mmCIF file of C-alpha atoms and ligand atoms in Angstrom:
data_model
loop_
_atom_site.group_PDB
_atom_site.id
_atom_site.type_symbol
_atom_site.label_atom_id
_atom_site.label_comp_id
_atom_site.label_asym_id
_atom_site.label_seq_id
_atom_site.Cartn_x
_atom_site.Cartn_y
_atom_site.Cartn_z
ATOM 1 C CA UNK A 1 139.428 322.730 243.328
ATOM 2 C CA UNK A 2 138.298 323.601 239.652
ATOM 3 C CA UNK A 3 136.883 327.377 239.355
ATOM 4 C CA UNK A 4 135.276 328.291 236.635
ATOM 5 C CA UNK A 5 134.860 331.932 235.962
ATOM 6 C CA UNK A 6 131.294 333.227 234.232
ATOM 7 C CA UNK A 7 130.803 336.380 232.684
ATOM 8 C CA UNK A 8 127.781 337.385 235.375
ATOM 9 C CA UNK A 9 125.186 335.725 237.167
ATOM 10 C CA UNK A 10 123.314 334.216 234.053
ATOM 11 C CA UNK A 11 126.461 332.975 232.930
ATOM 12 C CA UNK A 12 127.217 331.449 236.424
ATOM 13 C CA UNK A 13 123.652 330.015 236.598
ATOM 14 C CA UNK A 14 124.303 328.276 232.946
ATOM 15 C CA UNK A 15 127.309 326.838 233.424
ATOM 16 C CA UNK A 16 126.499 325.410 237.002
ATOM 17 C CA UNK A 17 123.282 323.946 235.320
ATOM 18 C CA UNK A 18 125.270 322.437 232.958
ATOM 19 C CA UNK A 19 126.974 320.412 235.384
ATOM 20 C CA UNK A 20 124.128 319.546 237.482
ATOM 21 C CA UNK A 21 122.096 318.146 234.238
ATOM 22 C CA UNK A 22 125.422 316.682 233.256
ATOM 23 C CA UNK A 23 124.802 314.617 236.468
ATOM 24 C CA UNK A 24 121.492 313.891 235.838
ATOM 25 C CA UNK A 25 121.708 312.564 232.393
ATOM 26 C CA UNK A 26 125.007 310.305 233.439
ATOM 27 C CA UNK A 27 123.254 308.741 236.383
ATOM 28 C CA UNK A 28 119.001 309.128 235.828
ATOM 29 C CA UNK A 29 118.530 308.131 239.763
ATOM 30 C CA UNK A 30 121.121 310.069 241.038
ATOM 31 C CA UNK A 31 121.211 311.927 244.228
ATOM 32 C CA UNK A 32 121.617 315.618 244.361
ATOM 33 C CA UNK A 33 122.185 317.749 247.541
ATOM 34 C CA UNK A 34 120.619 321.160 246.604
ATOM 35 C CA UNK A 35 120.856 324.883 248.452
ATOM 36 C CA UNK A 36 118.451 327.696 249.052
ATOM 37 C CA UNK A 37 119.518 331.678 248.945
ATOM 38 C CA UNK A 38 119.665 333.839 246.330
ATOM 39 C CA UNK A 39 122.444 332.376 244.280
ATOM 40 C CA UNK A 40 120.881 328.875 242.985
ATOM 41 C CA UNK A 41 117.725 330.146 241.540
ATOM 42 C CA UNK A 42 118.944 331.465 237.994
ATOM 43 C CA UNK A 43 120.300 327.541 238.300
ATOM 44 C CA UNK A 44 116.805 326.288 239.170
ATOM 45 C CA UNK A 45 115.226 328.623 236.554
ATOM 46 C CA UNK A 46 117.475 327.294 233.915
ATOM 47 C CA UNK A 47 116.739 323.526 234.739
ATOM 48 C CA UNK A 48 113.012 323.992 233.915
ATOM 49 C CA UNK A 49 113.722 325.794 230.418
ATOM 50 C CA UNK A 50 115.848 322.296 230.174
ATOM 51 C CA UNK A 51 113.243 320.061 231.556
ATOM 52 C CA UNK A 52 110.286 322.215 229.261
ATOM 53 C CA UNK A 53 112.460 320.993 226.085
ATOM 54 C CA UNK A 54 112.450 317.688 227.565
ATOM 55 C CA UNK A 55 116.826 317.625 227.827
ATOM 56 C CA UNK A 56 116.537 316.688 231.111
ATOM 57 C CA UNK A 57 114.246 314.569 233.285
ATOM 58 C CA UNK A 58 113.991 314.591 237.339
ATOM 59 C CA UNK A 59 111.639 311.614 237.270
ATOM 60 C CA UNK A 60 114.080 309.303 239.005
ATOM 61 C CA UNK A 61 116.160 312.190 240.903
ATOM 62 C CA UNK A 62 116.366 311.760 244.578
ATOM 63 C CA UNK A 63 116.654 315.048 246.077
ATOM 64 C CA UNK A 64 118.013 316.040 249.627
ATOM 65 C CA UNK A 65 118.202 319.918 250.942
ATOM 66 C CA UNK A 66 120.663 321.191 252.852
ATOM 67 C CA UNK A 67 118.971 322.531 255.622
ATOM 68 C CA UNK A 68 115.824 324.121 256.803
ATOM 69 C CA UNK A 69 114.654 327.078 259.914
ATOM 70 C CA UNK A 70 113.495 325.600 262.836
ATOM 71 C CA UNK A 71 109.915 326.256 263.534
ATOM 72 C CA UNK A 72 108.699 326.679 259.841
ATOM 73 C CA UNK A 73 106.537 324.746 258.350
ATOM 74 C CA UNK A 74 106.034 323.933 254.482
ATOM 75 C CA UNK A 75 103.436 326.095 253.842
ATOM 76 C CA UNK A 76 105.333 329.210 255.218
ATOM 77 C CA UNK A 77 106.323 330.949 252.188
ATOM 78 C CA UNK A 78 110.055 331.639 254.256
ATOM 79 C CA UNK A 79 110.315 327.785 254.649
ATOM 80 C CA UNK A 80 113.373 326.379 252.724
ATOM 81 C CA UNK A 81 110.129 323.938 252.038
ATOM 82 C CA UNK A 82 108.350 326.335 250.374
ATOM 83 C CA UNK A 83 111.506 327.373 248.213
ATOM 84 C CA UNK A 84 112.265 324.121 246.512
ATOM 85 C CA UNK A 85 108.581 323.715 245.447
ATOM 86 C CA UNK A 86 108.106 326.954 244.144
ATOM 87 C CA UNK A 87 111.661 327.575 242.468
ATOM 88 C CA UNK A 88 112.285 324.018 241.219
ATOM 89 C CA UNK A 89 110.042 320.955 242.208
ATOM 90 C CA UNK A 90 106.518 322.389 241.587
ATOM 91 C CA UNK A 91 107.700 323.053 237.686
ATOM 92 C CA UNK A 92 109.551 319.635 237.116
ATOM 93 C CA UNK A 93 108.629 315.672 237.319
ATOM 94 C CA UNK A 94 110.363 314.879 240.428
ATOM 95 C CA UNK A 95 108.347 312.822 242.524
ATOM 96 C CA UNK A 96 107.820 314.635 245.636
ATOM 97 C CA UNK A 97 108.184 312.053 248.047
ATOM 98 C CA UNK A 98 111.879 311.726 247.219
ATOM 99 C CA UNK A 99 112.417 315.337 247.855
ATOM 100 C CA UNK A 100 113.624 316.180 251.077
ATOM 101 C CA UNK A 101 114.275 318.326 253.623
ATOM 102 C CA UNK A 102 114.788 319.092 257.214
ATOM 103 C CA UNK A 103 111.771 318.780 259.364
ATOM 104 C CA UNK A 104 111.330 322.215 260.602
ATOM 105 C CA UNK A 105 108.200 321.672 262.732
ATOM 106 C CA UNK A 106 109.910 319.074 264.396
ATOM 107 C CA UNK A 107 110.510 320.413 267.724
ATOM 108 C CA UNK A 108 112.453 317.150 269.052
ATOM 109 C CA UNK A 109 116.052 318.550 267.872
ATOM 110 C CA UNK A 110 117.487 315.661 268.072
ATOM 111 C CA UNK A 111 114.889 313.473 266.360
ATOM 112 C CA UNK A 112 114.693 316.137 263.551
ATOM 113 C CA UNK A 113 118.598 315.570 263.090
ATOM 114 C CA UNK A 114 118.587 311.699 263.874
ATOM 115 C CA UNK A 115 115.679 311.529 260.872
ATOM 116 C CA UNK A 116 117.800 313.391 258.615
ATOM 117 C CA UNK A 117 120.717 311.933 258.726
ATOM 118 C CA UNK A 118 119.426 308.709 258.409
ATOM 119 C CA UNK A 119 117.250 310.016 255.100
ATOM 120 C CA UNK A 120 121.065 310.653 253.729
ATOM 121 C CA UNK A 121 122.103 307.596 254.681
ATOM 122 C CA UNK A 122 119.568 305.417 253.272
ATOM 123 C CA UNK A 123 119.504 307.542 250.032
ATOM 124 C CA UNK A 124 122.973 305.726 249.032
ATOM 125 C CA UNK A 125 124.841 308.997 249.249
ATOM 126 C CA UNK A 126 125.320 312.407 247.758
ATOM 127 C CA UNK A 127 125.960 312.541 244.184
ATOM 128 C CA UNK A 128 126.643 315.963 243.437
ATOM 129 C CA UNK A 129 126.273 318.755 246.813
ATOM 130 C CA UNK A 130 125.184 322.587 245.146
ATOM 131 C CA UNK A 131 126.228 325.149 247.547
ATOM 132 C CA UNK A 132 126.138 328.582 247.767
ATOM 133 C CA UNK A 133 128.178 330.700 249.853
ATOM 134 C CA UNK A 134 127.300 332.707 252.956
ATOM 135 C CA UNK A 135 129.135 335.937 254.001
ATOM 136 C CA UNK A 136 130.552 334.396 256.693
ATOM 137 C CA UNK A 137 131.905 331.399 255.169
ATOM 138 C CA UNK A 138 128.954 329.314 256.154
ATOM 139 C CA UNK A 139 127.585 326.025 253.902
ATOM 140 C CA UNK A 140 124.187 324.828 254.600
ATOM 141 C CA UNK A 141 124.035 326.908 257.964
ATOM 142 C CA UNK A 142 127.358 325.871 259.376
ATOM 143 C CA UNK A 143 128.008 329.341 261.230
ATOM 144 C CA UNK A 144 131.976 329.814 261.762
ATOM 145 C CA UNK A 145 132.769 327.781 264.840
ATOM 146 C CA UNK A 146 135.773 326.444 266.851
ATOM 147 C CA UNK A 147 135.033 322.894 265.625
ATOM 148 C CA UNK A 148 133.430 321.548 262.609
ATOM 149 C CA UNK A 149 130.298 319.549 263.312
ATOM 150 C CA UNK A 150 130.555 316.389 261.046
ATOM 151 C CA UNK A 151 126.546 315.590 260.905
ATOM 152 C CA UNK A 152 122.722 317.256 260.518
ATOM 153 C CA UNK A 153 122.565 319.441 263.975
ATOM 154 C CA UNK A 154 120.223 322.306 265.235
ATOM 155 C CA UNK A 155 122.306 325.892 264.524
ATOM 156 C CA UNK A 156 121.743 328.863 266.375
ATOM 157 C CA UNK A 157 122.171 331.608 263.467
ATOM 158 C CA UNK A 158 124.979 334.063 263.894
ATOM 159 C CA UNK A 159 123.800 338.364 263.539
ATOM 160 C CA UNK A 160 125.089 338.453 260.326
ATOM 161 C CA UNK A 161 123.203 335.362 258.580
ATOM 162 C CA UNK A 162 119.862 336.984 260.392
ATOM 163 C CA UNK A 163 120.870 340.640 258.815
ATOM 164 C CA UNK A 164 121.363 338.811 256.099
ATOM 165 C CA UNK A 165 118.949 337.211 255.348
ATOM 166 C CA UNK A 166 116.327 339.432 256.563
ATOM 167 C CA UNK A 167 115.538 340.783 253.516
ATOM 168 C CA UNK A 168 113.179 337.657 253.185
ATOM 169 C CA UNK A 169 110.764 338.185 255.709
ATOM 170 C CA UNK A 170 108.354 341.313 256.793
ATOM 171 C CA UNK A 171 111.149 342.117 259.722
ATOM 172 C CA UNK A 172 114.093 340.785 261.189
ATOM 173 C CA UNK A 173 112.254 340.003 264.547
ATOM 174 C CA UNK A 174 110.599 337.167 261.797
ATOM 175 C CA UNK A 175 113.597 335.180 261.171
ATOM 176 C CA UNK A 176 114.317 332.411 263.220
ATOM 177 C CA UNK A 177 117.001 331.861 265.202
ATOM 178 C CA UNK A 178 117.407 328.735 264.470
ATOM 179 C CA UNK A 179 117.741 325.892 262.047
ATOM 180 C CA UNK A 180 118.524 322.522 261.028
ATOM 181 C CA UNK A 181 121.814 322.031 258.843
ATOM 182 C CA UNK A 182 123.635 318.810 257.443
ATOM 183 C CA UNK A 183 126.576 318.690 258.899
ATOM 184 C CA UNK A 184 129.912 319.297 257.240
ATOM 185 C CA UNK A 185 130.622 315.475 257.425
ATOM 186 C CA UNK A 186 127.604 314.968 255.846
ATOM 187 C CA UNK A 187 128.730 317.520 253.113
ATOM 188 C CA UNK A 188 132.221 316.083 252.746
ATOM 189 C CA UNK A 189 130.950 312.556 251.894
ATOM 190 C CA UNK A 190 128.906 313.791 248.533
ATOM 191 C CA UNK A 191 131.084 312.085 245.936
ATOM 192 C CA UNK A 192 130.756 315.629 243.796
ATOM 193 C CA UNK A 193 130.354 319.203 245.333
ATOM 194 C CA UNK A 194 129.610 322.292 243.209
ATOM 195 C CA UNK A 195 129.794 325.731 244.498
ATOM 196 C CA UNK A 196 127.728 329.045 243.045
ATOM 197 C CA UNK A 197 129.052 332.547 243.969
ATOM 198 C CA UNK A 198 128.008 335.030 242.403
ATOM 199 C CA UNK A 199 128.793 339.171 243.487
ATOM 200 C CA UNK A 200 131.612 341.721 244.951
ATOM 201 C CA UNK A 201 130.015 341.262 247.946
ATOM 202 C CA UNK A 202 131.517 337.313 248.264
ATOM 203 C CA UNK A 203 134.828 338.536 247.031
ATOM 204 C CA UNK A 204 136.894 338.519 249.953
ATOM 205 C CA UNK A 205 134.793 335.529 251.867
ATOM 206 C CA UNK A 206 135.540 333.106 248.588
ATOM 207 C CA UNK A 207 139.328 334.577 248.542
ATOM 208 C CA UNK A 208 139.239 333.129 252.451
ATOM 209 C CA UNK A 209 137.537 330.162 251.339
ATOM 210 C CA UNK A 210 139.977 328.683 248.106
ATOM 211 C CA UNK A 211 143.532 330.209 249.279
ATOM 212 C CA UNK A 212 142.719 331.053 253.208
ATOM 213 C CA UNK A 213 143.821 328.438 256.348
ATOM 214 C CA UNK A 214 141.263 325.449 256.367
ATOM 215 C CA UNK A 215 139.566 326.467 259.819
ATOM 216 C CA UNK A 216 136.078 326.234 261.047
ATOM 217 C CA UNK A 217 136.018 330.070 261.426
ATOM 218 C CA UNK A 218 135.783 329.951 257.634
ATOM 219 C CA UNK A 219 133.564 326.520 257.531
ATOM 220 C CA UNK A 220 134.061 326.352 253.446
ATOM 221 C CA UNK A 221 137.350 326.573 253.915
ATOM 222 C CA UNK A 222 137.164 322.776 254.472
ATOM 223 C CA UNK A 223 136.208 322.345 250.834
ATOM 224 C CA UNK A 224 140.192 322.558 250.398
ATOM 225 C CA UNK A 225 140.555 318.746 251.109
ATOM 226 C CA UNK A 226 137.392 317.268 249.282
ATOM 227 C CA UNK A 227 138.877 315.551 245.982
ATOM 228 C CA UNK A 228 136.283 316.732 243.368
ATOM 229 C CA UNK A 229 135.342 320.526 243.952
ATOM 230 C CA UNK A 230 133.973 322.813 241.177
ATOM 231 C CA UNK A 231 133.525 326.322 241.590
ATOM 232 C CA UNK A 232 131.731 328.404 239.668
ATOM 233 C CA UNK A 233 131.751 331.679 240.054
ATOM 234 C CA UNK A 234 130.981 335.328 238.478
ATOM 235 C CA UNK A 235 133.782 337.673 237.707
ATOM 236 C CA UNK A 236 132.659 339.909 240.813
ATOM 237 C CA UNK A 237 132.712 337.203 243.296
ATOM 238 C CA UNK A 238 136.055 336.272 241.658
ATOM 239 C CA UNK A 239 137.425 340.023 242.059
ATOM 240 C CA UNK A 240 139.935 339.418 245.013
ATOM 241 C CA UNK A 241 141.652 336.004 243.277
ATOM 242 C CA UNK A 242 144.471 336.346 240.678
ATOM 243 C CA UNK A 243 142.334 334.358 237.997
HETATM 244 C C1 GLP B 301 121.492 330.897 253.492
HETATM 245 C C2 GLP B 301 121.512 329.385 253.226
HETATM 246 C C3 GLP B 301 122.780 328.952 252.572
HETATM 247 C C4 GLP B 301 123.117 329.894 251.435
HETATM 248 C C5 GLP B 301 123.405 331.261 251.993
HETATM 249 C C6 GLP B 301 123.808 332.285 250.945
HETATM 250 O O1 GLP B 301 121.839 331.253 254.778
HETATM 251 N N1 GLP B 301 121.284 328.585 254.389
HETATM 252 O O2 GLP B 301 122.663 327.608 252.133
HETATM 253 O O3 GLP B 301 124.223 329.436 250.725
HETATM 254 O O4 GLP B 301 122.241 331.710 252.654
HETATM 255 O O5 GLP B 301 122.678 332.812 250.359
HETATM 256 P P1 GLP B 301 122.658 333.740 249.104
HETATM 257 O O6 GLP B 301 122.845 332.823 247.938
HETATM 258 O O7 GLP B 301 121.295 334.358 249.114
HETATM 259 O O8 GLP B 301 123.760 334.720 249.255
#
C-alpha cells in the first residue's frame, strides 16, 4: 500500500484527482469504479475545473458505482443516482449510458445483483476503484461481517452506517435499510484501487484498516493483499499512524 499524506481535505481531493485524471489521460476508455459519501466530492469538484480547461475528457470513460439504496430511484435526490449526476456526470462529457449504477428500484434482489455484476463483467474490468472509507471499515456497503462476500449482493445496513449517514435525509426513519453493494471480489479484481480519507474521525478505523488483522470485521482490511493500493489521506485521518 502507497499512502500519501495531504495537508487537508483540498489537498487530499487534489492529489487523488491527480491520479484519477492520470488514469484517464493514460487509457481515454478506461474504466473507473467511483464512490459516493462525503469524501469524493472535493475529487469530483476538482475534475470539472479540469474538464472546464479542457485537461481532461470523460467522453470515452466507462463509469461503474459502487453501490446504490435499495428502493430509491434516480430522481430521489438521496439516490447514489442522483449523486453522480449532480456532483460529477451532469457537469462533464461522459456519455450517460455508460454510467452505471445499481438498480435500486429493482425489487428482484437477485436480478438487481445478477445485472450488475454482469455490467462489470462485460465492461472489461475495473481500471482504477475510488473508495472512501466508512466508520466501520465498510467499502461500497460491505458492513463488517464473519465472511467476505466476493460479488454485488443486497446489504442490510448496520446502526452505525444509518446514524451515519442520516445526516442526508429529513430523518433517520428515511434511510433505507438496505442496499445494493459490489462485492469485495468484485472490488479486489480492479487492476488499480485508490482510497480517500479524509478527518480525525477515520483515524483509528484507517489505523485498523493499513496495520490491523485482514478480517471481514474490518472489510478494508482486505485491501492489505491487493498489489496496487494508493491511499490518500489528510493529516487528521492519518493522526493514529506513525507517518
Ligand atoms: C457510504 C458509502 C461508502 C462511503 C461511506 C463513507 O456509506 N456507501 O461508499 O465510502 O459512506 O462516507 P463519507 O465519505 O461520507 O464518510
Amino acid at each position: 500500500m502507497i499512502i500519501k499524506k495531504a495537508k487537508n481535505y483540498q489537498d487530499m481531493s487534489r492529489k487523488a484527482a491527480n491520479i484519477i485524471s492520470a488514469q484517464i489521460i493514460m487509457k481515454p476508455d478506461c474504466v473507473l469504479g467511483l464512490a459516493t459519501g462525503s469524501t469524493p466530492i472535493g475529487i469530483y469538484r476538482q475534475l470539472i475545473d479540469w474538464y472546464n480547461k479542457e485537461d481532461v475528457d470523460f467522453s470515452r470513460v466507462t463509469s461503474i458505482n459502487l453501490d446504490e439504496y435499495r428502493g430509491l430511484s434516480p430522481e430521489n435526490d438521496q439516490s447514489y443516482r442522483y449523486f453522480m449526476n449532480t456532483n460529477l456526470f451532469d457537469h462533464v462529457n461522459i456519455d450517460k449510458s455508460r454510467t452505471f449504477v445499481p438498480d435500486g428500484l429493482e425489487p428482484d434482489a437477485q436480478k438487481a445483483c445478477d445485472d450488475y455484476n454482469r455490467i462489470i463483467a462485460q465492461s472489461g474490468g475495473i481500471d482504477l476503484q475510488l473508495l472512501g472509507l466508512g466508520h466501520n471499515g465498510h467499502i461500497g456497503f460491505n458492513e463488517p461481517s464473519d465472511v467476505f462476500i466476493k460479488e454485488t449482493h443486497c446489504v442490510d445496513l448496520t446502526e452505525r452506517t444509518i446514524e451515519a449517514n442520516k445526516r442526508f435525509f429529513a430523518s433517520e426513519a428515511d434511510v433505507p435499510r438496505q442496499a445494493y453493494t459490489m462485492g469485495i471480489g468484485n472490488i479486489m479484481q480492479a487492476k488499480k484501487i485508490l482510497v480517500v480519507v479524509s478527518g480525525a474521525d477515520k483515524a483509528s478505523i484507517l489505523k485498523e484498516v493499513v496495520s490491523g488483522p485482514i478480517t471481514p470485521a474490518v472489510p478494508a482490511s482486505i485491501l492489505q493483499l491487493h498489489s496496487d493500493v494508493t491511499i490518500v489521506a489528510d493529516e487528521a485521518a492519518l493522526g493514529a499512524l506513525e507517518i
